[in-house]
């Protein structure tokens, strides 16, 4: 196959082929590549169209492929409940096709997946600090979106060229982006208050580029260590951004009345990632350093 062993790096000049040009993560990846002087191109093929993917690879001749494309639903995952075939086409057929084409071409595929395939249970109770590990079996299928993602993750375990990154409730310093978890909860009429593992993109997306350079494969919990609750984030928002901000909480039972599909709440164990990247900050420290300090508007 010509595929490098897990964790090895090559002196060959790197070039990235990125899928998800119009998406949030895909856009940031392009910006990061430009800043780092990394050669890259965006893929124009449709994920479910094998011939178009093969054409992209033939034309761009990449050393690594990134998949930041996928269906999450607009405005949220409830969309997937009524668009199941479209969700399958991209999240299942498309992702598997891209992985298979990359393996055939001897290329590493770095796949931005989701950690919203778990929920707190008796072995991983809320507040216990016991997180789900990379080899744990997903236990949350409450939404069709999560169901398709868990299905694909399990199948991708068989592809030795794939690096699966479990992203959760992504956050960035761009507080105007409607996909940003902080932006979402500041606009909600009411929010639940549950500790969760989350992904600070400003810190973790550069790490994902380094992971590609190191040719790392397998499943990775791609979150900052620890958990943070909705209220803790909104308290930071009030402290750093808007001192007049206020919010109302409601229960999971009350939330269930205004959403179609249940939502995942969990803690992921990030020790595997922390061991590979010791500089990785805890979720609360990362929030302050990468998100709230750059947006600091409240005078001391």
Short mmCIF file of C-alpha atoms in Angstrom, two decimals:
data_model
loop_
_atom_site.label_atom_id
_atom_site.label_comp_id
_atom_site.label_asym_id
_atom_site.label_seq_id
_atom_site.Cartn_x
_atom_site.Cartn_y
_atom_site.Cartn_z
CA UNK A 1 0.00 0.00 0.00
CA UNK A 2 2.86 2.35 0.66
CA UNK A 3 1.15 3.57 3.84
CA UNK A 4 3.54 4.68 6.61
CA UNK A 5 3.42 2.99 9.99
CA UNK A 6 1.46 4.58 12.80
CA UNK A 7 3.36 7.46 14.41
CA UNK A 8 6.08 7.72 11.76
CA UNK A 9 6.87 10.88 9.84
CA UNK A 10 8.34 11.41 6.41
CA UNK A 11 10.76 13.97 5.03
CA UNK A 12 8.68 14.16 1.85
CA UNK A 13 7.08 17.61 1.35
CA UNK A 14 3.52 17.46 2.60
CA UNK A 15 0.40 18.48 0.73
CA UNK A 16 -3.10 18.30 2.14
CA UNK A 17 -6.34 17.58 0.29
CA UNK A 18 -9.20 18.94 2.39
CA UNK A 19 -12.90 18.13 2.08
CA UNK A 20 -15.37 20.54 3.65
CA UNK A 21 -14.40 23.84 2.06
CA UNK A 22 -17.67 25.55 2.97
CA UNK A 23 -17.77 24.12 6.48
CA UNK A 24 -16.57 25.66 9.72
CA UNK A 25 -13.69 23.27 10.43
CA UNK A 26 -12.71 23.02 6.76
CA UNK A 27 -12.44 26.78 6.50
CA UNK A 28 -10.25 27.05 9.60
CA UNK A 29 -7.99 24.27 8.30
CA UNK A 30 -7.33 26.23 5.12
CA UNK A 31 -6.46 29.34 7.13
CA UNK A 32 -4.09 27.34 9.35
CA UNK A 33 -2.37 25.76 6.33
CA UNK A 34 -1.83 29.19 4.79
CA UNK A 35 -0.38 30.53 8.05
CA UNK A 36 1.97 27.53 8.35
CA UNK A 37 2.99 27.58 4.69
CA UNK A 38 1.52 24.13 4.09
CA UNK A 39 0.54 23.34 0.51
CA UNK A 40 -3.12 22.36 0.31
CA UNK A 41 -6.14 22.20 -1.95
CA UNK A 42 -9.83 21.74 -1.32
CA UNK A 43 -11.48 18.70 -2.82
CA UNK A 44 -14.23 19.39 -5.36
CA UNK A 45 -15.60 15.83 -5.59
CA UNK A 46 -18.69 14.56 -3.84
CA UNK A 47 -17.82 12.14 -1.04
CA UNK A 48 -20.31 9.54 -2.26
CA UNK A 49 -18.91 9.70 -5.81
CA UNK A 50 -15.85 7.44 -5.90
CA UNK A 51 -14.72 8.52 -9.38
CA UNK A 52 -14.73 12.20 -8.38
CA UNK A 53 -12.59 11.47 -5.30
CA UNK A 54 -10.11 9.46 -7.37
CA UNK A 55 -9.93 12.37 -9.81
CA UNK A 56 -9.26 14.85 -6.98
CA UNK A 57 -6.40 12.70 -5.68
CA UNK A 58 -4.94 12.16 -9.14
CA UNK A 59 -4.97 15.91 -9.83
CA UNK A 60 -3.72 17.19 -6.45
CA UNK A 61 -1.33 14.35 -5.52
CA UNK A 62 -1.69 14.88 -1.76
CA UNK A 63 0.31 13.23 1.02
CA UNK A 64 -2.64 13.43 3.46
CA UNK A 65 -6.42 13.79 3.13
CA UNK A 66 -8.66 15.59 5.64
CA UNK A 67 -12.39 14.99 5.88
CA UNK A 68 -14.20 17.92 7.48
CA UNK A 69 -17.31 17.40 5.35
CA UNK A 70 -20.47 15.89 6.70
CA UNK A 71 -24.10 16.47 7.56
CA UNK A 72 -24.83 17.80 11.04
CA UNK A 73 -28.15 19.38 10.08
CA UNK A 74 -29.31 22.96 9.93
CA UNK A 75 -30.09 24.55 12.26
CA UNK A 76 -29.27 21.44 14.32
CA UNK A 77 -29.22 17.63 14.34
CA UNK A 78 -33.02 17.47 14.44
CA UNK A 79 -32.84 18.04 10.66
CA UNK A 80 -31.30 14.57 10.28
CA UNK A 81 -34.40 12.95 11.79
CA UNK A 82 -36.46 13.96 8.75
CA UNK A 83 -33.63 13.68 6.18
CA UNK A 84 -32.31 10.21 6.90
CA UNK A 85 -31.30 9.24 3.37
CA UNK A 86 -29.36 12.48 2.86
CA UNK A 87 -27.64 11.93 6.21
CA UNK A 88 -26.68 8.36 5.27
CA UNK A 89 -25.43 9.45 1.85
CA UNK A 90 -22.82 11.82 3.26
CA UNK A 91 -22.08 10.56 6.78
CA UNK A 92 -22.02 6.86 5.97
CA UNK A 93 -21.62 6.20 2.24
CA UNK A 94 -19.47 9.29 1.64
CA UNK A 95 -17.11 8.84 4.58
CA UNK A 96 -16.59 5.13 3.88
CA UNK A 97 -16.00 5.78 0.19
CA UNK A 98 -13.36 8.40 0.96
CA UNK A 99 -11.63 6.09 3.48
CA UNK A 100 -11.62 3.26 0.96
CA UNK A 101 -10.25 5.40 -1.88
CA UNK A 102 -7.52 6.76 0.41
CA UNK A 103 -6.53 3.26 1.52
CA UNK A 104 -6.37 2.12 -2.09
CA UNK A 105 -4.08 5.09 -2.84
CA UNK A 106 -1.94 4.52 0.27
CA UNK A 107 -3.01 7.80 1.89
CA UNK A 108 -3.74 8.71 5.50
CA UNK A 109 -7.25 10.04 6.04
CA UNK A 110 -7.75 12.32 9.02
CA UNK A 111 -11.48 12.20 9.72
CA UNK A 112 -13.22 14.75 11.96
CA UNK A 113 -15.89 12.62 13.63
CA UNK A 114 -17.96 13.10 16.78
CA UNK A 115 -17.85 12.14 20.43
CA UNK A 116 -21.63 12.57 20.66
CA UNK A 117 -22.03 8.80 20.55
CA UNK A 118 -21.87 8.31 24.32
CA UNK A 119 -23.99 9.30 27.30
CA UNK A 120 -23.37 9.13 31.03
CA UNK A 121 -24.17 5.69 32.44
CA UNK A 122 -23.64 3.62 35.60
CA UNK A 123 -20.01 2.90 34.64
CA UNK A 124 -19.36 6.54 33.70
CA UNK A 125 -21.55 8.58 36.08
CA UNK A 126 -21.96 12.33 35.71
CA UNK A 127 -19.45 14.11 37.94
CA UNK A 128 -17.31 11.02 38.53
CA UNK A 129 -14.38 12.06 36.34
CA UNK A 130 -14.53 8.64 34.67
CA UNK A 131 -14.55 9.29 30.95
CA UNK A 132 -15.26 7.06 27.98
CA UNK A 133 -12.08 5.77 26.34
CA UNK A 134 -11.25 5.26 22.68
CA UNK A 135 -12.01 1.54 22.74
CA UNK A 136 -15.36 1.84 24.52
CA UNK A 137 -18.47 0.87 22.58
CA UNK A 138 -20.85 3.81 21.86
CA UNK A 139 -23.96 3.72 24.03
CA UNK A 140 -25.92 6.71 22.67
CA UNK A 141 -28.17 6.30 19.65
CA UNK A 142 -30.84 8.80 20.67
CA UNK A 143 -30.45 10.85 17.49
CA UNK A 144 -30.21 9.53 13.93
CA UNK A 145 -27.12 11.70 13.44
CA UNK A 146 -25.31 9.99 16.34
CA UNK A 147 -26.53 6.59 15.18
CA UNK A 148 -24.92 7.04 11.74
CA UNK A 149 -21.71 8.39 13.27
CA UNK A 150 -21.34 5.45 15.66
CA UNK A 151 -21.96 3.04 12.79
CA UNK A 152 -19.27 4.61 10.64
CA UNK A 153 -16.74 4.81 13.47
CA UNK A 154 -17.09 1.09 14.07
CA UNK A 155 -16.57 0.28 10.39
CA UNK A 156 -13.60 2.65 10.10
CA UNK A 157 -11.78 0.70 12.83
CA UNK A 158 -10.99 -1.77 10.06
CA UNK A 159 -9.13 0.84 7.98
CA UNK A 160 -5.51 1.12 9.12
CA UNK A 161 -5.07 4.39 7.21
CA UNK A 162 -7.72 6.36 9.11
CA UNK A 163 -7.28 8.72 12.04
CA UNK A 164 -10.69 9.29 13.65
CA UNK A 165 -11.01 12.42 15.79
CA UNK A 166 -13.99 12.51 18.15
CA UNK A 167 -14.96 16.20 18.29
CA UNK A 168 -17.53 17.39 20.87
CA UNK A 169 -19.51 20.62 21.17
CA UNK A 170 -16.86 22.58 19.21
CA UNK A 171 -15.93 26.06 20.40
CA UNK A 172 -13.77 28.76 18.81
CA UNK A 173 -12.76 32.34 19.53
CA UNK A 174 -15.14 33.49 16.77
CA UNK A 175 -18.17 34.24 18.91
CA UNK A 176 -20.15 35.42 15.88
CA UNK A 177 -20.16 31.96 14.27
CA UNK A 178 -23.59 30.30 14.65
CA UNK A 179 -21.95 26.85 14.78
CA UNK A 180 -19.93 27.82 17.86
CA UNK A 181 -21.31 26.10 20.96
CA UNK A 182 -20.93 29.31 23.00
CA UNK A 183 -22.77 31.34 20.36
CA UNK A 184 -25.55 28.76 20.34
CA UNK A 185 -26.15 28.73 24.08
CA UNK A 186 -25.97 32.54 24.42
CA UNK A 187 -28.83 32.75 21.91
CA UNK A 188 -31.03 30.06 23.42
CA UNK A 189 -34.03 31.16 25.43
CA UNK A 190 -33.17 28.52 28.04
CA UNK A 191 -30.22 26.15 28.52
CA UNK A 192 -29.63 22.92 30.40
CA UNK A 193 -26.70 22.82 32.80
CA UNK A 194 -24.69 19.62 32.37
CA UNK A 195 -20.90 19.10 32.50
CA UNK A 196 -19.54 17.90 29.14
CA UNK A 197 -16.30 17.27 27.29
CA UNK A 198 -15.75 19.88 24.59
CA UNK A 199 -13.31 20.76 21.80
CA UNK A 200 -11.56 24.15 21.65
CA UNK A 201 -10.82 24.40 17.93
CA UNK A 202 -8.23 27.19 18.28
CA UNK A 203 -6.04 24.81 20.27
CA UNK A 204 -6.97 21.44 18.80
CA UNK A 205 -7.12 22.03 15.04
CA UNK A 206 -3.39 22.92 14.90
CA UNK A 207 -2.80 19.71 16.88
CA UNK A 208 -4.73 17.76 14.25
CA UNK A 209 -2.38 19.07 11.57
CA UNK A 210 0.55 17.88 13.67
CA UNK A 211 -1.15 14.51 14.05
CA UNK A 212 -1.29 14.22 10.27
CA UNK A 213 2.41 15.10 10.04
CA UNK A 214 3.12 12.32 12.54
CA UNK A 215 0.91 9.93 10.52
CA UNK A 216 -1.09 8.98 13.59
CA UNK A 217 -4.01 6.63 13.03
CA UNK A 218 -6.79 5.00 15.06
CA UNK A 219 -9.49 6.58 17.22
CA UNK A 220 -8.74 9.62 19.37
CA UNK A 221 -10.94 11.45 21.86
CA UNK A 222 -10.39 14.90 20.39
CA UNK A 223 -11.42 17.04 23.36
CA UNK A 224 -9.66 19.07 26.00
CA UNK A 225 -9.19 17.17 29.29
CA UNK A 226 -11.95 17.57 31.85
CA UNK A 227 -15.50 18.84 31.60
CA UNK A 228 -17.27 22.19 31.75
CA UNK A 229 -20.96 22.96 32.24
CA UNK A 230 -23.22 25.33 30.35
CA UNK A 231 -23.48 27.64 33.35
CA UNK A 232 -19.70 27.72 33.86
CA UNK A 233 -19.22 28.81 30.24
CA UNK A 234 -21.94 31.45 30.50
CA UNK A 235 -20.42 32.76 33.73
CA UNK A 236 -17.09 33.20 31.88
CA UNK A 237 -18.98 34.90 29.04
CA UNK A 238 -20.51 37.34 31.51
CA UNK A 239 -17.14 37.94 33.17
CA UNK A 240 -15.13 38.53 29.99
CA UNK A 241 -17.59 39.62 27.29
CA UNK A 242 -20.93 40.96 28.50
CA UNK A 243 -21.42 41.88 32.18
CA UNK A 244 -25.15 42.33 31.61
CA UNK A 245 -25.70 38.88 30.14
CA UNK A 246 -28.28 36.68 31.87
CA UNK A 247 -29.76 33.29 31.15
CA UNK A 248 -32.35 30.82 32.33
CA UNK A 249 -31.90 27.11 32.94
CA UNK A 250 -34.32 24.28 32.35
CA UNK A 251 -34.24 20.53 32.94
CA UNK A 252 -33.55 17.74 30.46
CA UNK A 253 -37.23 16.83 30.71
CA UNK A 254 -38.23 20.38 29.78
CA UNK A 255 -35.64 20.43 26.98
CA UNK A 256 -37.08 17.20 25.54
CA UNK A 257 -40.36 19.01 24.84
CA UNK A 258 -38.73 21.50 22.44
CA UNK A 259 -36.33 19.22 20.53
CA UNK A 260 -37.03 16.28 18.23
CA UNK A 261 -34.06 14.05 19.10
CA UNK A 262 -32.35 13.61 22.48
CA UNK A 263 -28.87 15.11 22.89
CA UNK A 264 -25.68 13.39 24.04
CA UNK A 265 -24.05 14.38 27.35
CA UNK A 266 -20.78 12.75 28.35
CA UNK A 267 -17.18 12.96 29.49
CA UNK A 268 -14.48 11.58 27.20
CA UNK A 269 -11.12 10.46 28.57
CA UNK A 270 -8.52 12.63 26.80
CA UNK A 271 -5.41 11.00 28.31
CA UNK A 272 -4.33 9.38 25.03
CA UNK A 273 -4.24 12.80 23.34
CA UNK A 274 -2.63 14.43 26.39
CA UNK A 275 0.13 11.80 26.38
CA UNK A 276 0.90 12.54 22.72
CA UNK A 277 0.62 16.31 23.26
CA UNK A 278 1.56 17.10 26.90
CA UNK A 279 1.03 20.83 26.31
CA UNK A 280 -2.73 20.28 25.83
CA UNK A 281 -4.69 22.52 28.22
CA UNK A 282 -7.64 21.48 30.35
CA UNK A 283 -11.02 22.58 29.00
CA UNK A 284 -11.43 25.51 31.43
CA UNK A 285 -7.86 26.79 30.95
CA UNK A 286 -8.22 26.48 27.17
CA UNK A 287 -11.52 28.38 27.21
CA UNK A 288 -9.89 31.28 29.02
CA UNK A 289 -6.67 31.35 26.98
CA UNK A 290 -8.02 30.71 23.49
CA UNK A 291 -11.58 32.03 23.63
CA UNK A 292 -12.34 34.48 26.40
CA UNK A 293 -9.09 36.43 26.75
CA UNK A 294 -9.04 37.26 23.00
CA UNK A 295 -12.67 38.45 23.35
CA UNK A 296 -12.15 40.32 26.63
CA UNK A 297 -14.34 43.42 26.66
CA UNK A 298 -15.19 43.86 30.34
CA UNK A 299 -12.94 46.34 32.11
CA UNK A 300 -11.49 45.26 35.44
#
